[in-house]
Coordinates of N, CA and C in Angstrom, one line a residue:
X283 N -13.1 37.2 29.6 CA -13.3 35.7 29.4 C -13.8 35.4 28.0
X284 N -15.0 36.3 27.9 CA -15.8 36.0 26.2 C -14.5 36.3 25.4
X285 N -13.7 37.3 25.4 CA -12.4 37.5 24.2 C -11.6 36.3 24.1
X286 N -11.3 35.4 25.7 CA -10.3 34.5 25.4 C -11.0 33.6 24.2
X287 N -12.0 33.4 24.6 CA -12.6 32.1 24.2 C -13.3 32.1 22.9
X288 N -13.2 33.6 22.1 CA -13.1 34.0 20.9 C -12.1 33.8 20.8
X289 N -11.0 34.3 21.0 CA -9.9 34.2 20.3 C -9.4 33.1 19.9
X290 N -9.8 32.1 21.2 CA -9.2 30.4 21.0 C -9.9 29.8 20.0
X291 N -11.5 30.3 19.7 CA -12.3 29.8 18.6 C -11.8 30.3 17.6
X292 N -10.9 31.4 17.1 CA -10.7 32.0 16.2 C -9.7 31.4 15.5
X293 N -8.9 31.0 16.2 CA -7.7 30.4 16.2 C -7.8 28.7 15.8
X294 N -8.8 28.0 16.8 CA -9.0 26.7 16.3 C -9.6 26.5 14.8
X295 N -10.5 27.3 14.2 CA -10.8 27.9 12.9 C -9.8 28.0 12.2
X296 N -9.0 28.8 12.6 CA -8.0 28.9 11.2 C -7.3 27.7 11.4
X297 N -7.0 27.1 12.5 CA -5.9 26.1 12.4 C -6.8 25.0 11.6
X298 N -8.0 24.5 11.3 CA -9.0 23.7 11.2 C -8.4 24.0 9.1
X299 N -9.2 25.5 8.9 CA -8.8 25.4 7.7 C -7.4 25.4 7.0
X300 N -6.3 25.3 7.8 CA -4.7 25.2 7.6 C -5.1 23.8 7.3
X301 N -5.5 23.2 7.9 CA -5.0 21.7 7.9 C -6.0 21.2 6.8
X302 N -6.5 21.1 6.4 CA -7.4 20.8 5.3 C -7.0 21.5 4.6
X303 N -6.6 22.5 4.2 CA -6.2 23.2 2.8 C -4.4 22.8 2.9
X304 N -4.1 22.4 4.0 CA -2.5 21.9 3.6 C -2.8 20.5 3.3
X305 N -3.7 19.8 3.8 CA -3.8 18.5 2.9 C -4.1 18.7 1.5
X306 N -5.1 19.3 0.9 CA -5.8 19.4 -0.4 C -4.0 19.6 -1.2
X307 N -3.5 20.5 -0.5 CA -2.2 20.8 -1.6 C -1.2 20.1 -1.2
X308 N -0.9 19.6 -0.1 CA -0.2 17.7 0.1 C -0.6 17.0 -1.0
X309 N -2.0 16.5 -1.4 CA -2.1 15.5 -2.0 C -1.8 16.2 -3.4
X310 N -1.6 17.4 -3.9 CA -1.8 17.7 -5.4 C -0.8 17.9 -5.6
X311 N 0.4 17.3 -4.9 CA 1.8 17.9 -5.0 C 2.3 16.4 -4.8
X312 N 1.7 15.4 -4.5 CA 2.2 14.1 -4.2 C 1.7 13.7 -5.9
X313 N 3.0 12.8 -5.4 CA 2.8 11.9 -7.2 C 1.7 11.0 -7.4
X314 N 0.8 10.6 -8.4 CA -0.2 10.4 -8.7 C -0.1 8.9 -8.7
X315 N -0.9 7.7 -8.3 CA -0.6 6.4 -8.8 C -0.8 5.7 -9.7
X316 N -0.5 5.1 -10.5 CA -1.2 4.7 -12.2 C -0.6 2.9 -11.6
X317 N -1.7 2.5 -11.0 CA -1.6 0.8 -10.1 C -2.2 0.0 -11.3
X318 N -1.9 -1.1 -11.9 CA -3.0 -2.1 -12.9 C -3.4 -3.0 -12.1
X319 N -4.2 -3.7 -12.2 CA -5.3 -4.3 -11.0 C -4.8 -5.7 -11.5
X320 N -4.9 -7.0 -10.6 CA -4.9 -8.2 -11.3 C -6.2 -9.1 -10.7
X321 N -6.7 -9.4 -11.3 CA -8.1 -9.9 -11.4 C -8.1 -11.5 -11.1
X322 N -7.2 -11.7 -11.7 CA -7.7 -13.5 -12.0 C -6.6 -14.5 -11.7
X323 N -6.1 -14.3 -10.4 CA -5.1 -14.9 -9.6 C -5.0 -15.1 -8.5
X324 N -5.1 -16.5 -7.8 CA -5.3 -16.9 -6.5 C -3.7 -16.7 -5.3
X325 N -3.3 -15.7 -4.7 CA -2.2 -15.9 -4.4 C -1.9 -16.4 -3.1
X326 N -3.3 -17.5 -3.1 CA -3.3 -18.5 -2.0 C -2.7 -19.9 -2.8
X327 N -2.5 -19.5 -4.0 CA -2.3 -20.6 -4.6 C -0.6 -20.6 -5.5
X328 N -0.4 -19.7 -5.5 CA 1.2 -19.3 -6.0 C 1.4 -17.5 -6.3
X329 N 2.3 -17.9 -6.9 CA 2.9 -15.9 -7.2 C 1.9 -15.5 -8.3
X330 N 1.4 -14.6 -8.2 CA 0.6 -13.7 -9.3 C 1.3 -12.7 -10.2
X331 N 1.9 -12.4 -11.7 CA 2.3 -11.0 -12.2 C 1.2 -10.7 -12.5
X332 N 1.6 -9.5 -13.1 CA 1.3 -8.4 -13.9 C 2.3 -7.8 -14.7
X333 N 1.8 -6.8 -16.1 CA 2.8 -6.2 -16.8 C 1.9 -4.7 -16.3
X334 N 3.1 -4.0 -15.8 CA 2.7 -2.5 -15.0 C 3.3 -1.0 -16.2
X335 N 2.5 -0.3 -16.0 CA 2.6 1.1 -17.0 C 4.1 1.2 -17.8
X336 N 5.1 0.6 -17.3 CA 6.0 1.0 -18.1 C 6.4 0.0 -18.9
X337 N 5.7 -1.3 -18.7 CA 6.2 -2.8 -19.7 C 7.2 -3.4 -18.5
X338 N 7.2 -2.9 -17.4 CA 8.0 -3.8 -16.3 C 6.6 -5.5 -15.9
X339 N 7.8 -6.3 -15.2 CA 6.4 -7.3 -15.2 C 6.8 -7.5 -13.8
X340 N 5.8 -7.5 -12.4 CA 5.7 -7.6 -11.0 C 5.1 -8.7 -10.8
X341 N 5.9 -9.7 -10.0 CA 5.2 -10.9 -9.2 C 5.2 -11.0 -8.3
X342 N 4.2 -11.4 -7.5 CA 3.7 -11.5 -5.9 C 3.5 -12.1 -5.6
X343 N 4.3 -12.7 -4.1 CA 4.2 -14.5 -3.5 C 4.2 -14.1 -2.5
X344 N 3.3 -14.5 -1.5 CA 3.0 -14.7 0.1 C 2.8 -15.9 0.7
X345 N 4.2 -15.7 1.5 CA 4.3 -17.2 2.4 C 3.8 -16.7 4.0
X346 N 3.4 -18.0 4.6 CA 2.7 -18.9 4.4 C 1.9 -18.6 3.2
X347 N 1.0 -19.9 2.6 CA 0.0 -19.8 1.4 C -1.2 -19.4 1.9
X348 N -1.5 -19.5 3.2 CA -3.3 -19.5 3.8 C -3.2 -18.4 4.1
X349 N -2.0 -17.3 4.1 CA -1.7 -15.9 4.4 C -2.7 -15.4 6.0
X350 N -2.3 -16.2 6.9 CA -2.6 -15.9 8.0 C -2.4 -14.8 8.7
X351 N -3.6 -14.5 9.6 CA -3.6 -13.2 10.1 C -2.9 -13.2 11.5
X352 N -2.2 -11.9 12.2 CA -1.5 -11.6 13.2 C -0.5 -12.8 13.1
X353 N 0.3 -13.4 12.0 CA 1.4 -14.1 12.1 C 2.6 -13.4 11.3
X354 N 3.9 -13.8 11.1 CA 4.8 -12.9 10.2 C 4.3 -14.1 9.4
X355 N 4.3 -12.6 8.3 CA 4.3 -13.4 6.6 C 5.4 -13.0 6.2
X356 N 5.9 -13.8 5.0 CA 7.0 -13.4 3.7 C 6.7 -12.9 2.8
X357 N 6.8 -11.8 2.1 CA 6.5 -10.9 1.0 C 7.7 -11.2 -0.2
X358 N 7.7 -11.9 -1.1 CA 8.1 -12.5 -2.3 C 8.5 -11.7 -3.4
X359 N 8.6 -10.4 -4.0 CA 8.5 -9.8 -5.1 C 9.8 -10.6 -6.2
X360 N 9.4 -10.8 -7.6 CA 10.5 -10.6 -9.1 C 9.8 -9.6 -9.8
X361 N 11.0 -8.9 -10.4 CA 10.5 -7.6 -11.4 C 11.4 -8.5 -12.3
X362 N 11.2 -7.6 -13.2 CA 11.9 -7.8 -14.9 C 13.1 -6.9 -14.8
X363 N 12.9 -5.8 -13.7 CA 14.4 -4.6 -13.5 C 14.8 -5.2 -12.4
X364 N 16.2 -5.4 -12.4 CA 17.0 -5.7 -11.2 C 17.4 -4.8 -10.3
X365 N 16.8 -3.4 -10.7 CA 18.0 -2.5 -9.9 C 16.7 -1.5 -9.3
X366 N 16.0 -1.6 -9.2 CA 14.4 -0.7 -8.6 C 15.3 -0.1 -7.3
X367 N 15.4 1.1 -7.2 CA 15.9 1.7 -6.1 C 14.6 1.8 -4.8
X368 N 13.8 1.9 -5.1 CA 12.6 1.5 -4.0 C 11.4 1.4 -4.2
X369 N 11.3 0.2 -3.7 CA 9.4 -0.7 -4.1 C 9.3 -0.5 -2.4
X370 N 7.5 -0.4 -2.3 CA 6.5 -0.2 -1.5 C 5.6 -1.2 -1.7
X371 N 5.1 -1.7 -0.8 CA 4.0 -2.7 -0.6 C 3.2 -2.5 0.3
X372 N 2.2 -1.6 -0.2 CA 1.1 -1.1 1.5 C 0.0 -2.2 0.9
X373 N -0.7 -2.6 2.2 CA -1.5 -3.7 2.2 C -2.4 -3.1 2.9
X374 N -3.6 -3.0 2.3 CA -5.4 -2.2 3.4 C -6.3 -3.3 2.5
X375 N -7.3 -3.0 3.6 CA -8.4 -3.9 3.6 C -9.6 -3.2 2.7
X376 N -10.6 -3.9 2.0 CA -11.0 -3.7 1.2 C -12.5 -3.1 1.4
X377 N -13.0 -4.1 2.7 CA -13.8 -3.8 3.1 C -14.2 -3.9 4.3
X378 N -13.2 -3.1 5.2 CA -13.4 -2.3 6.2 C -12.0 -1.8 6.6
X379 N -12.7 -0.5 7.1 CA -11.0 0.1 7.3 C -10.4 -0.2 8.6
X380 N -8.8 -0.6 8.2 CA -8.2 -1.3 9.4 C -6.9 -0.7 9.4
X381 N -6.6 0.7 8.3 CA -5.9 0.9 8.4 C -4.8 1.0 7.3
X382 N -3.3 1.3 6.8 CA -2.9 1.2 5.5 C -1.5 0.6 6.2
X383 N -1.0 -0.4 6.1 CA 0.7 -1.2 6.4 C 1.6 -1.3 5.2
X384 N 2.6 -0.6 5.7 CA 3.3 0.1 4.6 C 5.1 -0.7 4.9
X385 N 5.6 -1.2 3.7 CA 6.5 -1.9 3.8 C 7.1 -1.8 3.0
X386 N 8.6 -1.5 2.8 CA 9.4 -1.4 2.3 C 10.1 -2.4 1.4
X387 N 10.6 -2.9 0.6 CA 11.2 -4.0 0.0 C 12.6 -4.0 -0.3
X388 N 13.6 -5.0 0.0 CA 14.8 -5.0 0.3 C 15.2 -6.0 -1.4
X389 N 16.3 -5.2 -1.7 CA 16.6 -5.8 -3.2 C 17.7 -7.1 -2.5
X390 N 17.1 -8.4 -2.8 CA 18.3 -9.5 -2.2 C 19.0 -10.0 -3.8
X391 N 18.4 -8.9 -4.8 CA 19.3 -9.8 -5.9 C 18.7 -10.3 -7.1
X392 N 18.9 -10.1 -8.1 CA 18.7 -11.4 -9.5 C 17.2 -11.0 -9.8
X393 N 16.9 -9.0 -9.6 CA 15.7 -9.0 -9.6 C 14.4 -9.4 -8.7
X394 N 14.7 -9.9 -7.3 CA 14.2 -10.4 -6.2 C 14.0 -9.2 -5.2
X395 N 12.9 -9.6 -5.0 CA 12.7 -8.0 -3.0 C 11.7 -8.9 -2.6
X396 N 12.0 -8.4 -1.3 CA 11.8 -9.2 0.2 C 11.5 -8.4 1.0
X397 N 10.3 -8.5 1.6 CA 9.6 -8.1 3.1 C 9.1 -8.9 3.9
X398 N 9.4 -8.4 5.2 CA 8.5 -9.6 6.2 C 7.3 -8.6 6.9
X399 N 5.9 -9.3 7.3 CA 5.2 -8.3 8.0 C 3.9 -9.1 8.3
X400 N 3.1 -8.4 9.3 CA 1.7 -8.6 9.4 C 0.9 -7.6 9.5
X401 N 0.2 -9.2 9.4 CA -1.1 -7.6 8.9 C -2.5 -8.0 10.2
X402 N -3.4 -7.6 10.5 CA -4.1 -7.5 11.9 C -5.4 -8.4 11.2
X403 N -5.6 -8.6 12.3 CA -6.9 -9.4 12.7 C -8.2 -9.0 12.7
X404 N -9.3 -9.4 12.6 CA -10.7 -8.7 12.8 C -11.7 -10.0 13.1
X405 N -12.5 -9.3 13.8 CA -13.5 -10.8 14.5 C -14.8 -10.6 13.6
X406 N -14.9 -9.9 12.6 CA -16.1 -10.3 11.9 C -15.2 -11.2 10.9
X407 N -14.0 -11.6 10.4 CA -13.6 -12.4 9.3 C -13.7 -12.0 7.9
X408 N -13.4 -13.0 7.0 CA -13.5 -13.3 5.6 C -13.6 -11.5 5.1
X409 N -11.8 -11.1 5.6 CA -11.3 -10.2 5.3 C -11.3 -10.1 3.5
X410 N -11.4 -8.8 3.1 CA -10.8 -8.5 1.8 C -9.5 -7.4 1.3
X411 N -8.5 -7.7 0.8 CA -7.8 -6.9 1.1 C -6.8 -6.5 -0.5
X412 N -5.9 -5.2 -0.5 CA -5.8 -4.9 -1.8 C -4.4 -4.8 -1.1
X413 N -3.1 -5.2 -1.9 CA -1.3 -5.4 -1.3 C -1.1 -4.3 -3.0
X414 N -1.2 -3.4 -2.9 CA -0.6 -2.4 -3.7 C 1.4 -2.4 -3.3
X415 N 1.9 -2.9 -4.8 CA 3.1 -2.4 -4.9 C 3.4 -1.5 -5.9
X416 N 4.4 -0.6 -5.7 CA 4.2 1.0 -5.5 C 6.2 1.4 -6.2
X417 N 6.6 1.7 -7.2 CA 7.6 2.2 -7.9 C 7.0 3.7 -8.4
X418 N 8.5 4.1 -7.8 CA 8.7 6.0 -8.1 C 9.6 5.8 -9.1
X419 N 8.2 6.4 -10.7 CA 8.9 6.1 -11.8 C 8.5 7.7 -12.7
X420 N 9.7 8.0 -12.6 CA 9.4 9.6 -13.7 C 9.0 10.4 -12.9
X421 N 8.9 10.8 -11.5 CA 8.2 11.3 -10.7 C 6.3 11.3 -10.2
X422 N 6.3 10.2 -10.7 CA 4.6 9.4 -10.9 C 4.8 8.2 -9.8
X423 N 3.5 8.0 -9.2 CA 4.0 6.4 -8.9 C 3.1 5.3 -9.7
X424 N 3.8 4.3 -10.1 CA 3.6 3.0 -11.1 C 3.2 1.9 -10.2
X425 N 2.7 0.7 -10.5 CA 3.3 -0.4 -9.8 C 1.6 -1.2 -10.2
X426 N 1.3 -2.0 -9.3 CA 0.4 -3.3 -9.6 C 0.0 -3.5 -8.5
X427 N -1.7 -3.7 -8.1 CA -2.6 -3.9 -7.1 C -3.1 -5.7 -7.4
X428 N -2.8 -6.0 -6.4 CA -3.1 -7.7 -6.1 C -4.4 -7.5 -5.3
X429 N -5.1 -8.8 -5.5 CA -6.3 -9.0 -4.0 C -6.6 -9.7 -3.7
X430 N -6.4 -10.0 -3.1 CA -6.8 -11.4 -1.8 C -7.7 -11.7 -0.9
X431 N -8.2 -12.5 -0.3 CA -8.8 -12.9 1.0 C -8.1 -13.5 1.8
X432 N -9.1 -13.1 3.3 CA -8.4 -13.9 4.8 C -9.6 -14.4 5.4
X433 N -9.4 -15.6 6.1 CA -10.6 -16.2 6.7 C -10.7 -14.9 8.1

């Protein structure tokens, strides 16, 4: 009985350090993100850009404007490139973890991408939150961190 339950200890051990040492070299093998931050833009109030690492310029509009929680929202993107084979929009909270919502963006055209989604609720409020959008550029990833509030 003492062997089994060595052995299963022995075992839960190495499976313990597999998975931690296969994350460490996951993340060193995933492409790095180079996000520019935008500081001074209400996107309760209209679309926000930025000019992002490569001289591309990313704008972000969220309908409804009060960007209400547990409702579907509209996710708005213009780039300056019309042809982005795939943009990412994960949206996590700032200051408390609730999680990372990860959304894809659909090219409708003329430089335009489109998502719909929500994002969750919390009963303490006056959420903070960061909508990172996310281009695989050169094998790096690029793109522009927006930030917002939720009542």
């Amino acid at each position: 009985m003492k062997s089994v339950l060595s052995a299963l200890a022995l075992l839960l051990l190495i499976s313990a350090y597999l998975f931690v040492d296969f994350n460490k070299l996951y993340l060193s093998l995933s492409p790095k993100s180079e996000l520019v931050l935008q500081k001074n833009c209400d996107l309760h109030k209209g679309p926000c850009s930025i000019v992002i690492a490569n001289g591309e310029v990313l704008s972000l509009e969220i309908f409804p404007k009060d960007i209400p929680l547990m409702k579907t929202l509209h996710f708005k993107v213009h780039s300056s490139n019309q042809s982005l084979d795939k943009m990412h929009l994960k949206i996590y909270s700032r200051n408390m973890f609730m999680g990372s919502f990860d959304f894809v963006l659909k090219n409708t055209g003329k430089g335009y991408y489109e998502t719909k989604g929500i994002i969750p609720t919390c009963i303490v409020g006056k959420m903070q939150w960061n909508a990172d959008l996310e281009i695989l550029d050169k094998n790096k990833l690029i793109g522009a961190r927006y930030q917002f509030n939720t009542e």
